[in-house]
PDB file of C-alpha atoms (C1' of nucleotides) in Angstrom:
ATOM      1  CA  MET A 133     104.633 110.022 106.104  1.00  0.00           C
ATOM      2  CA  PHE A 134     106.195 113.370 107.138  1.00  0.00           C
ATOM      3  CA  GLY A 135     103.139 115.457 108.067  1.00  0.00           C
ATOM      4  CA  ILE A 136     102.815 119.033 106.938  1.00  0.00           C
ATOM      5  CA  MET A 137     104.794 121.577 108.900  1.00  0.00           C
ATOM      6  CA  GLU A 138     103.263 124.554 110.630  1.00  0.00           C
ATOM      7  CA  LYS A 139     104.257 127.900 109.247  1.00  0.00           C
ATOM      8  CA  GLU A 140     105.836 128.950 112.540  1.00  0.00           C
ATOM      9  CA  ILE A 141     108.018 125.855 112.612  1.00  0.00           C
ATOM     10  CA  ALA A 142     108.944 126.354 108.977  1.00  0.00           C
ATOM     11  CA  VAL A 143     110.047 129.916 109.710  1.00  0.00           C
ATOM     12  CA  SER A 144     112.301 128.765 112.506  1.00  0.00           C
ATOM     13  CA  ALA A 145     113.819 125.977 110.423  1.00  0.00           C
ATOM     14  CA  LEU A 146     114.423 128.403 107.569  1.00  0.00           C
ATOM     15  CA  ALA A 147     115.992 130.914 109.943  1.00  0.00           C
ATOM     16  CA  ALA A 148     118.244 128.247 111.397  1.00  0.00           C
ATOM     17  CA  LEU A 149     119.574 127.380 107.954  1.00  0.00           C
ATOM     18  CA  ALA A 150     119.739 130.977 106.750  1.00  0.00           C
ATOM     19  CA  GLN A 151     123.115 131.642 108.276  1.00  0.00           C
ATOM     20  CA  GLU A 152     126.298 130.571 106.599  1.00  0.00           C
ATOM     21  CA  THR A 153     128.112 129.104 109.604  1.00  0.00           C
ATOM     22  CA  ARG A 154     125.018 127.270 110.717  1.00  0.00           C
ATOM     23  CA  LEU A 155     124.339 125.937 107.248  1.00  0.00           C
ATOM     24  CA  ASP A 156     127.951 124.715 107.124  1.00  0.00           C
ATOM     25  CA  VAL A 157     127.522 122.967 110.459  1.00  0.00           C
ATOM     26  CA  PHE A 158     124.275 121.409 109.391  1.00  0.00           C
ATOM     27  CA  ARG A 159     125.613 120.200 106.063  1.00  0.00           C
ATOM     28  CA  LEU A 160     128.634 118.739 107.768  1.00  0.00           C
ATOM     29  CA  LEU A 161     126.371 116.790 110.096  1.00  0.00           C
ATOM     30  CA  VAL A 162     124.324 115.618 107.131  1.00  0.00           C
ATOM     31  CA  ARG A 163     127.470 114.463 105.349  1.00  0.00           C
ATOM     32  CA  SER A 164     128.566 112.653 108.488  1.00  0.00           C
ATOM     33  CA  GLY A 165     125.350 110.638 108.326  1.00  0.00           C
ATOM     34  CA  PRO A 166     123.562 108.918 111.183  1.00  0.00           C
ATOM     35  CA  GLU A 167     126.782 108.433 113.188  1.00  0.00           C
ATOM     36  CA  GLY A 168     126.858 112.160 113.824  1.00  0.00           C
ATOM     37  CA  LEU A 169     129.752 114.220 115.149  1.00  0.00           C
ATOM     38  CA  SER A 170     130.912 115.682 118.438  1.00  0.00           C
ATOM     39  CA  PRO A 171     131.137 119.472 118.792  1.00  0.00           C
ATOM     40  CA  GLY A 172     134.886 119.068 119.188  1.00  0.00           C
ATOM     41  CA  ARG A 173     135.174 117.410 115.809  1.00  0.00           C
ATOM     42  CA  VAL A 174     132.897 119.967 114.160  1.00  0.00           C
ATOM     43  CA  ALA A 175     134.873 122.817 115.716  1.00  0.00           C
ATOM     44  CA  GLN A 176     138.061 121.268 114.416  1.00  0.00           C
ATOM     45  CA  LEU A 177     136.773 120.684 110.894  1.00  0.00           C
ATOM     46  CA  LEU A 178     135.167 124.097 110.532  1.00  0.00           C
ATOM     47  CA  GLU A 179     137.701 125.981 112.652  1.00  0.00           C
ATOM     48  CA  LEU A 180     135.145 127.520 114.959  1.00  0.00           C
ATOM     49  CA  PRO A 181     135.648 128.681 118.557  1.00  0.00           C
ATOM     50  CA  PRO A 182     133.723 126.414 120.954  1.00  0.00           C
ATOM     51  CA  ALA A 183     131.396 129.126 122.232  1.00  0.00           C
ATOM     52  CA  THR A 184     130.447 130.148 118.719  1.00  0.00           C
ATOM     53  CA  LEU A 185     129.791 126.587 117.653  1.00  0.00           C
ATOM     54  CA  SER A 186     127.792 125.902 120.774  1.00  0.00           C
ATOM     55  CA  PHE A 187     125.593 128.890 120.021  1.00  0.00           C
ATOM     56  CA  HIS A 188     124.873 127.640 116.521  1.00  0.00           C
ATOM     57  CA  LEU A 189     124.243 124.063 117.614  1.00  0.00           C
ATOM     58  CA  LYS A 190     121.726 125.382 120.084  1.00  0.00           C
ATOM     59  CA  GLU A 191     119.958 127.330 117.365  1.00  0.00           C
ATOM     60  CA  LEU A 192     119.797 124.299 115.090  1.00  0.00           C
ATOM     61  CA  ARG A 193     118.583 122.238 117.967  1.00  0.00           C
ATOM     62  CA  SER A 194     115.837 124.572 119.000  1.00  0.00           C
ATOM     63  CA  ALA A 195     114.705 124.710 115.395  1.00  0.00           C
ATOM     64  CA  GLY A 196     114.383 120.933 115.623  1.00  0.00           C
ATOM     65  CA  LEU A 197     116.869 120.280 112.839  1.00  0.00           C
ATOM     66  CA  ILE A 198     119.414 118.378 114.889  1.00  0.00           C
ATOM     67  CA  ILE A 199     119.368 115.990 117.775  1.00  0.00           C
ATOM     68  CA  CYS A 200     121.864 115.697 120.604  1.00  0.00           C
ATOM     69  CA  GLN A 201     122.889 112.751 122.707  1.00  0.00           C
ATOM     70  CA  ARG A 202     125.468 112.414 125.467  1.00  0.00           C
ATOM     71  CA  GLU A 203     128.275 110.024 124.819  1.00  0.00           C
ATOM     72  CA  GLY A 204     130.514 109.828 127.876  1.00  0.00           C
ATOM     73  CA  ARG A 205     132.302 113.104 128.372  1.00  0.00           C
ATOM     74  CA  SER A 206     131.397 114.147 124.865  1.00  0.00           C
ATOM     75  CA  ARG A 207     128.203 114.631 122.876  1.00  0.00           C
ATOM     76  CA  ILE A 208     126.969 113.523 119.520  1.00  0.00           C
ATOM     77  CA  TYR A 209     124.938 115.718 117.226  1.00  0.00           C
ATOM     78  CA  ARG A 210     122.971 114.308 114.332  1.00  0.00           C
ATOM     79  CA  PRO A 211     120.616 115.805 111.770  1.00  0.00           C
ATOM     80  CA  ASP A 212     116.941 115.082 112.156  1.00  0.00           C
ATOM     81  CA  PHE A 213     116.264 114.005 108.603  1.00  0.00           C
ATOM     82  CA  GLU A 214     112.525 113.947 109.067  1.00  0.00           C
ATOM     83  CA  ALA A 215     112.554 117.587 110.074  1.00  0.00           C
ATOM     84  CA  VAL A 216     114.351 118.519 106.872  1.00  0.00           C
ATOM     85  CA  ASN A 217     111.859 116.498 104.937  1.00  0.00           C
ATOM     86  CA  ARG A 218     108.991 118.267 106.605  1.00  0.00           C
ATOM     87  CA  LEU A 219     110.581 121.576 105.672  1.00  0.00           C
ATOM     88  CA  LEU A 220     110.952 120.446 102.072  1.00  0.00           C
ATOM     89  CA  GLY A 221     107.341 119.339 102.139  1.00  0.00           C
ATOM     90  CA  PHE A 222     106.225 122.699 103.414  1.00  0.00           C
ATOM     91  CA  LEU A 223     108.170 124.575 100.752  1.00  0.00           C
ATOM     92  CA  THR A 224     107.010 122.275  98.001  1.00  0.00           C
ATOM     93  CA  GLU A 225     103.422 122.646  99.061  1.00  0.00           C
ATOM     94  CA  SER A 226     103.212 126.269  99.817  1.00  0.00           C
ATOM     95  CA  CYS A 227     105.807 127.822  97.566  1.00  0.00           C
ATOM     96  CA  CYS A 228     105.635 125.861  94.324  1.00  0.00           C
ATOM     97  CA  GLN A 229     102.060 125.998  93.181  1.00  0.00           C
ATOM     98  CA  GLY A 230     101.976 126.116  89.396  1.00  0.00           C
ATOM     99  CA  ILE A 231     105.307 124.540  88.591  1.00  0.00           C
ATOM    100  CA  PRO A 232     106.080 121.131  90.046  1.00  0.00           C
ATOM    101  CA  ALA A 233     109.444 119.533  90.576  1.00  0.00           C
ATOM    102  CA  GLU A 234     110.656 116.589  88.391  1.00  0.00           C
ATOM    103  CA  SER A 235     114.293 117.602  88.087  1.00  0.00           C
ATOM    104  CA  ARG A 236     114.925 117.903  91.781  1.00  0.00           C
ATOM    105  CA  ALA A 237     114.788 114.249  92.700  1.00  0.00           C
ATOM    106  CA  ALA A 238     118.065 112.357  92.857  1.00  0.00           C
ATOM    107  CA  ALA A 239     120.577 114.982  91.760  1.00  0.00           C
ATOM    108  CA  SER A 240     124.384 115.029  92.033  1.00  0.00           C
TER     109      SER A 240
ATOM    110  CA  MET B  74     116.835 121.720  84.267  1.00  0.00           C
ATOM    111  CA  PHE B  75     117.208 123.968  87.362  1.00  0.00           C
ATOM    112  CA  GLY B  76     120.985 123.940  87.985  1.00  0.00           C
ATOM    113  CA  ILE B  77     122.345 123.607  91.474  1.00  0.00           C
ATOM    114  CA  MET B  78     122.321 126.707  93.607  1.00  0.00           C
ATOM    115  CA  GLU B  79     125.401 128.254  95.164  1.00  0.00           C
ATOM    116  CA  LYS B  80     125.507 128.183  98.912  1.00  0.00           C
ATOM    117  CA  GLU B  81     125.567 131.975  99.134  1.00  0.00           C
ATOM    118  CA  ILE B  82     122.445 132.254  97.023  1.00  0.00           C
ATOM    119  CA  ALA B  83     120.759 129.541  99.041  1.00  0.00           C
ATOM    120  CA  VAL B  84     121.493 131.429 102.256  1.00  0.00           C
ATOM    121  CA  SER B  85     119.922 134.571 100.899  1.00  0.00           C
ATOM    122  CA  ALA B  86     116.841 132.740  99.648  1.00  0.00           C
ATOM    123  CA  LEU B  87     116.471 131.009 103.011  1.00  0.00           C
ATOM    124  CA  ALA B  88     116.858 134.316 104.836  1.00  0.00           C
ATOM    125  CA  ALA B  89     114.257 135.925 102.621  1.00  0.00           C
ATOM    126  CA  LEU B  90     111.717 133.244 103.511  1.00  0.00           C
ATOM    127  CA  ALA B  91     112.720 133.039 107.167  1.00  0.00           C
ATOM    128  CA  GLN B  92     110.544 135.928 108.217  1.00  0.00           C
ATOM    129  CA  GLU B  93     106.877 135.521 108.847  1.00  0.00           C
ATOM    130  CA  THR B  94     105.595 138.593 107.017  1.00  0.00           C
ATOM    131  CA  ARG B  95     107.820 137.905 104.052  1.00  0.00           C
ATOM    132  CA  LEU B  96     106.807 134.258 103.928  1.00  0.00           C
ATOM    133  CA  ASP B  97     103.172 135.374 103.980  1.00  0.00           C
ATOM    134  CA  VAL B  98     103.814 137.767 101.109  1.00  0.00           C
ATOM    135  CA  PHE B  99     105.631 135.131  99.130  1.00  0.00           C
ATOM    136  CA  ARG B 100     102.997 132.474  99.661  1.00  0.00           C
ATOM    137  CA  LEU B 101     100.296 134.909  98.675  1.00  0.00           C
ATOM    138  CA  LEU B 102     102.139 135.607  95.439  1.00  0.00           C
ATOM    139  CA  VAL B 103     102.519 131.880  94.853  1.00  0.00           C
ATOM    140  CA  ARG B 104      98.805 131.352  95.410  1.00  0.00           C
ATOM    141  CA  SER B 105      98.042 134.167  93.030  1.00  0.00           C
ATOM    142  CA  GLY B 106      99.924 132.262  90.335  1.00  0.00           C
ATOM    143  CA  PRO B 107     101.596 133.663  87.238  1.00  0.00           C
ATOM    144  CA  GLU B 108      99.240 136.675  87.048  1.00  0.00           C
ATOM    145  CA  GLY B 109     100.900 138.089  90.140  1.00  0.00           C
ATOM    146  CA  LEU B 110      99.663 140.908  92.357  1.00  0.00           C
ATOM    147  CA  SER B 111     100.272 144.616  92.823  1.00  0.00           C
ATOM    148  CA  PRO B 112     101.741 145.869  96.099  1.00  0.00           C
ATOM    149  CA  GLY B 113      98.479 147.693  96.736  1.00  0.00           C
ATOM    150  CA  ARG B 114      96.532 144.465  96.581  1.00  0.00           C
ATOM    151  CA  VAL B 115      99.053 142.611  98.743  1.00  0.00           C
ATOM    152  CA  ALA B 116      99.014 145.418 101.299  1.00  0.00           C
ATOM    153  CA  GLN B 117      95.243 145.255 101.358  1.00  0.00           C
ATOM    154  CA  LEU B 118      95.053 141.478 101.712  1.00  0.00           C
ATOM    155  CA  LEU B 119      97.727 141.241 104.382  1.00  0.00           C
ATOM    156  CA  GLU B 120      96.978 144.563 106.055  1.00  0.00           C
ATOM    157  CA  LEU B 121     100.500 145.901 105.811  1.00  0.00           C
ATOM    158  CA  PRO B 122     101.625 149.530 105.700  1.00  0.00           C
ATOM    159  CA  PRO B 123     103.061 150.353 102.256  1.00  0.00           C
ATOM    160  CA  ALA B 124     106.578 151.095 103.494  1.00  0.00           C
ATOM    161  CA  THR B 125     106.759 147.826 105.361  1.00  0.00           C
ATOM    162  CA  LEU B 126     105.511 145.831 102.415  1.00  0.00           C
ATOM    163  CA  SER B 127     107.868 147.611 100.074  1.00  0.00           C
ATOM    164  CA  PHE B 128     110.777 146.706 102.299  1.00  0.00           C
ATOM    165  CA  HIS B 129     109.819 143.048 102.250  1.00  0.00           C
ATOM    166  CA  LEU B 130     109.212 142.965  98.514  1.00  0.00           C
ATOM    167  CA  LYS B 131     112.650 144.402  98.027  1.00  0.00           C
ATOM    168  CA  GLU B 132     114.163 141.686 100.198  1.00  0.00           C
ATOM    169  CA  LEU B 133     112.371 138.952  98.296  1.00  0.00           C
ATOM    170  CA  ARG B 134     113.413 140.554  95.070  1.00  0.00           C
ATOM    171  CA  SER B 135     117.049 140.837  95.930  1.00  0.00           C
ATOM    172  CA  ALA B 136     117.027 137.214  97.003  1.00  0.00           C
ATOM    173  CA  GLY B 137     115.802 136.459  93.487  1.00  0.00           C
ATOM    174  CA  LEU B 138     112.561 134.885  94.658  1.00  0.00           C
ATOM    175  CA  ILE B 139     110.176 137.312  93.021  1.00  0.00           C
ATOM    176  CA  ILE B 140     110.090 139.317  89.846  1.00  0.00           C
ATOM    177  CA  CYS B 141     108.660 142.789  89.308  1.00  0.00           C
ATOM    178  CA  GLN B 142     107.172 144.413  86.271  1.00  0.00           C
ATOM    179  CA  ARG B 143     105.632 147.838  85.745  1.00  0.00           C
ATOM    180  CA  GLU B 144     102.017 147.886  84.716  1.00  0.00           C
ATOM    181  CA  GLY B 145     100.832 151.446  84.140  1.00  0.00           C
ATOM    182  CA  ARG B 146     100.865 153.377  87.374  1.00  0.00           C
ATOM    183  CA  SER B 147     101.077 150.150  89.302  1.00  0.00           C
ATOM    184  CA  ARG B 148     103.452 147.192  89.458  1.00  0.00           C
ATOM    185  CA  ILE B 149     103.059 143.461  89.325  1.00  0.00           C
ATOM    186  CA  TYR B 150     105.048 141.071  91.470  1.00  0.00           C
ATOM    187  CA  ARG B 151     105.290 137.398  90.679  1.00  0.00           C
ATOM    188  CA  PRO B 152     107.167 134.499  92.232  1.00  0.00           C
ATOM    189  CA  ASP B 153     110.147 133.172  90.335  1.00  0.00           C
ATOM    190  CA  PHE B 154     109.240 129.505  90.460  1.00  0.00           C
ATOM    191  CA  GLU B 155     112.566 128.369  89.128  1.00  0.00           C
ATOM    192  CA  ALA B 156     114.363 130.076  91.986  1.00  0.00           C
ATOM    193  CA  VAL B 157     112.233 128.183  94.498  1.00  0.00           C
ATOM    194  CA  ASN B 158     112.972 125.011  92.664  1.00  0.00           C
ATOM    195  CA  ARG B 159     116.682 125.695  92.775  1.00  0.00           C
ATOM    196  CA  LEU B 160     116.378 126.254  96.513  1.00  0.00           C
ATOM    197  CA  LEU B 161     114.528 122.978  96.916  1.00  0.00           C
ATOM    198  CA  GLY B 162     117.200 121.293  94.850  1.00  0.00           C
ATOM    199  CA  PHE B 163     119.923 122.715  97.029  1.00  0.00           C
ATOM    200  CA  LEU B 164     118.224 121.565 100.219  1.00  0.00           C
ATOM    201  CA  THR B 165     117.460 118.147  98.837  1.00  0.00           C
ATOM    202  CA  GLU B 166     121.021 117.692  97.731  1.00  0.00           C
ATOM    203  CA  SER B 167     122.909 119.072 100.606  1.00  0.00           C
ATOM    204  CA  CYS B 168     120.643 118.491 103.540  1.00  0.00           C
ATOM    205  CA  CYS B 169     119.027 115.130 102.890  1.00  0.00           C
ATOM    206  CA  GLN B 170     121.814 112.675 102.315  1.00  0.00           C
ATOM    207  CA  GLY B 171     120.820 109.312 103.734  1.00  0.00           C
ATOM    208  CA  ILE B 172     117.068 109.661 103.662  1.00  0.00           C
ATOM    209  CA  PRO B 173     115.426 110.514 100.363  1.00  0.00           C
ATOM    210  CA  ALA B 174     112.041 112.009  99.735  1.00  0.00           C
ATOM    211  CA  GLU B 175     109.160 109.917  98.294  1.00  0.00           C
ATOM    212  CA  SER B 176     106.348 111.335 100.400  1.00  0.00           C
ATOM    213  CA  ARG B 177     107.046 114.930  99.486  1.00  0.00           C
ATOM    214  CA  ALA B 178     105.922 114.851  95.876  1.00  0.00           C
ATOM    215  CA  ALA B 179     102.335 115.874  95.145  1.00  0.00           C
ATOM    216  CA  ALA B 180     101.016 116.522  98.652  1.00  0.00           C
ATOM    217  CA  SER B 181      98.163 118.813  99.849  1.00  0.00           C
TER     218      SER B 181
ATOM    219  C1'  DT C  40      99.770 172.257  84.165  1.00  0.00           C
ATOM    220  C1'  DC C  41      98.001 170.380  88.427  1.00  0.00           C
ATOM    221  C1'  DC C  42      96.051 166.843  91.103  1.00  0.00           C
ATOM    222  C1'  DA C  43      95.351 162.047  92.469  1.00  0.00           C
ATOM    223  C1'  DT C  44      97.112 157.528  92.762  1.00  0.00           C
ATOM    224  C1'  DA C  45     100.741 153.904  93.343  1.00  0.00           C
ATOM    225  C1'  DA C  46     104.628 152.753  95.123  1.00  0.00           C
ATOM    226  C1'  DT C  47     109.316 153.489  96.738  1.00  0.00           C
ATOM    227  C1'  DT C  48     113.020 155.571  99.453  1.00  0.00           C
ATOM    228  C1'  DC C  49     114.674 157.853 103.604  1.00  0.00           C
ATOM    229  C1'  DC C  50     115.381 157.823 108.236  1.00  0.00           C
ATOM    230  C1'  DA C  51     115.441 156.819 113.074  1.00  0.00           C
ATOM    231  C1'  DA C  52     113.872 154.000 116.715  1.00  0.00           C
ATOM    232  C1'  DA C  53     113.220 149.351 118.365  1.00  0.00           C
ATOM    233  C1'  DC C  54     114.552 144.845 118.233  1.00  0.00           C
ATOM    234  C1'  DA C  55     117.252 140.615 117.232  1.00  0.00           C
ATOM    235  C1'  DT C  56     121.488 138.020 116.127  1.00  0.00           C
ATOM    236  C1'  DA C  57     126.397 136.836 115.947  1.00  0.00           C
ATOM    237  C1'  DT C  58     130.793 136.648 118.008  1.00  0.00           C
ATOM    238  C1'  DC C  59     133.960 134.891 121.379  1.00  0.00           C
ATOM    239  C1'  DA C  60     136.676 135.355 125.879  1.00  0.00           C
ATOM    240  C1'  DA C  61     136.035 134.033 130.390  1.00  0.00           C
ATOM    241  C1'  DA C  62     133.545 131.559 133.825  1.00  0.00           C
ATOM    242  C1'  DC C  63     131.076 127.520 134.616  1.00  0.00           C
ATOM    243  C1'  DT C  64     129.268 122.455 134.593  1.00  0.00           C
ATOM    244  C1'  DA C  65     129.710 117.577 133.928  1.00  0.00           C
ATOM    245  C1'  DT C  66     132.346 113.526 133.297  1.00  0.00           C
ATOM    246  C1'  DT C  67     136.305 110.602 133.498  1.00  0.00           C
ATOM    247  C1'  DA C  68     140.835 109.281 135.030  1.00  0.00           C
ATOM    248  C1'  DA C  69     144.752 109.481 138.152  1.00  0.00           C
TER     249       DA C  69
ATOM    250  C1'  DT D 139     140.115 114.252 145.992  1.00  0.00           C
ATOM    251  C1'  DT D 140     142.308 116.659 142.267  1.00  0.00           C
ATOM    252  C1'  DA D 141     143.278 117.509 137.559  1.00  0.00           C
ATOM    253  C1'  DA D 142     142.183 117.211 132.774  1.00  0.00           C
ATOM    254  C1'  DT D 143     138.909 117.147 129.127  1.00  0.00           C
ATOM    255  C1'  DA D 144     134.526 118.308 126.580  1.00  0.00           C
ATOM    256  C1'  DG D 145     130.985 121.395 126.169  1.00  0.00           C
ATOM    257  C1'  DT D 146     127.888 124.980 127.576  1.00  0.00           C
ATOM    258  C1'  DT D 147     126.471 129.418 129.491  1.00  0.00           C
ATOM    259  C1'  DT D 148     127.237 134.166 130.535  1.00  0.00           C
ATOM    260  C1'  DG D 149     127.856 138.660 129.221  1.00  0.00           C
ATOM    261  C1'  DA D 150     129.645 142.454 126.622  1.00  0.00           C
ATOM    262  C1'  DT D 151     130.093 144.307 122.116  1.00  0.00           C
ATOM    263  C1'  DA D 152     129.241 144.791 117.391  1.00  0.00           C
ATOM    264  C1'  DT D 153     126.373 144.203 113.642  1.00  0.00           C
ATOM    265  C1'  DG D 154     122.161 143.602 111.158  1.00  0.00           C
ATOM    266  C1'  DT D 155     116.992 143.575 110.620  1.00  0.00           C
ATOM    267  C1'  DT D 156     112.289 145.251 111.047  1.00  0.00           C
ATOM    268  C1'  DT D 157     109.034 148.829 111.397  1.00  0.00           C
ATOM    269  C1'  DG D 158     106.398 152.637 109.710  1.00  0.00           C
ATOM    270  C1'  DG D 159     105.768 157.898 109.217  1.00  0.00           C
ATOM    271  C1'  DA D 160     107.106 161.447 106.229  1.00  0.00           C
ATOM    272  C1'  DA D 161     109.201 162.863 102.034  1.00  0.00           C
ATOM    273  C1'  DT D 162     109.865 161.568  97.319  1.00  0.00           C
ATOM    274  C1'  DT D 163     109.352 159.718  92.602  1.00  0.00           C
ATOM    275  C1'  DA D 164     106.616 158.209  88.645  1.00  0.00           C
ATOM    276  C1'  DT D 165     102.534 157.757  85.976  1.00  0.00           C
ATOM    277  C1'  DG D 166      98.026 158.892  84.232  1.00  0.00           C
ATOM    278  C1'  DG D 167      94.142 161.686  83.893  1.00  0.00           C
ATOM    279  C1'  DA D 168      91.303 166.354  84.152  1.00  0.00           C
TER     280       DA D 168
END
DNA sequence: TCCATAATTCCAAACATATCAAACTATTAA
DNA sequence: TTAATAGTTTGATATGTTTGGAATTATGGA
């Protein structure tokens, strides 16, 4: 499953998550599960101005980490879980040689 | 083992890896294993000007991803494997709810 | 001491990102 | 239609990052 990610794609996924607001948005979407959330709801929960949120959603989307779908007058954003898994695969493969994981699986 | 990483620390680790040159440097150090490499050798292998490399090593170091040690007139940089593992733990925990891993373990 | 080597720090230019008000687009309802 | 709602795009400003030459620091020989 989950093929290995290209370095270029990994860099853009890392960059997308390497920003506090964006990481907050992404984690919120992850917590909200496959139902996803509308920008309005995200803006409300994280107290972000719409333009700012829209900018960050676009970044996450062009990094391939989230998916968007129209829903009437609104939209629904959801995490792309496979993309995160590919990123984890990339990091595990290319940044962990020597010391493998164990401990990481099934925490919290 | 490997406790869970603070969000702030995760952001700085992600940012450190979210840059192509820096990711190259880091992966090279990972490949070189626990013996590590001197900046001179890294500069040679990746064809980077010393000032540029030094800047990136400093970034990786302040993100806690690599460790430095003097060795005569030279220095040795090594990855901090536990830090990478903490990052992986953070991502697995906070960005993967709903779909767990399997496939990621022991790839390549 | 004086020179060579190894690397870092300084600095300034070039480039990229983040923020958010205001203008815009798309959809639904009256 | 017109108005209201939900989001996005535009654009200006502010802030931060990357780059690499030149100056600097630190160590080890001759």
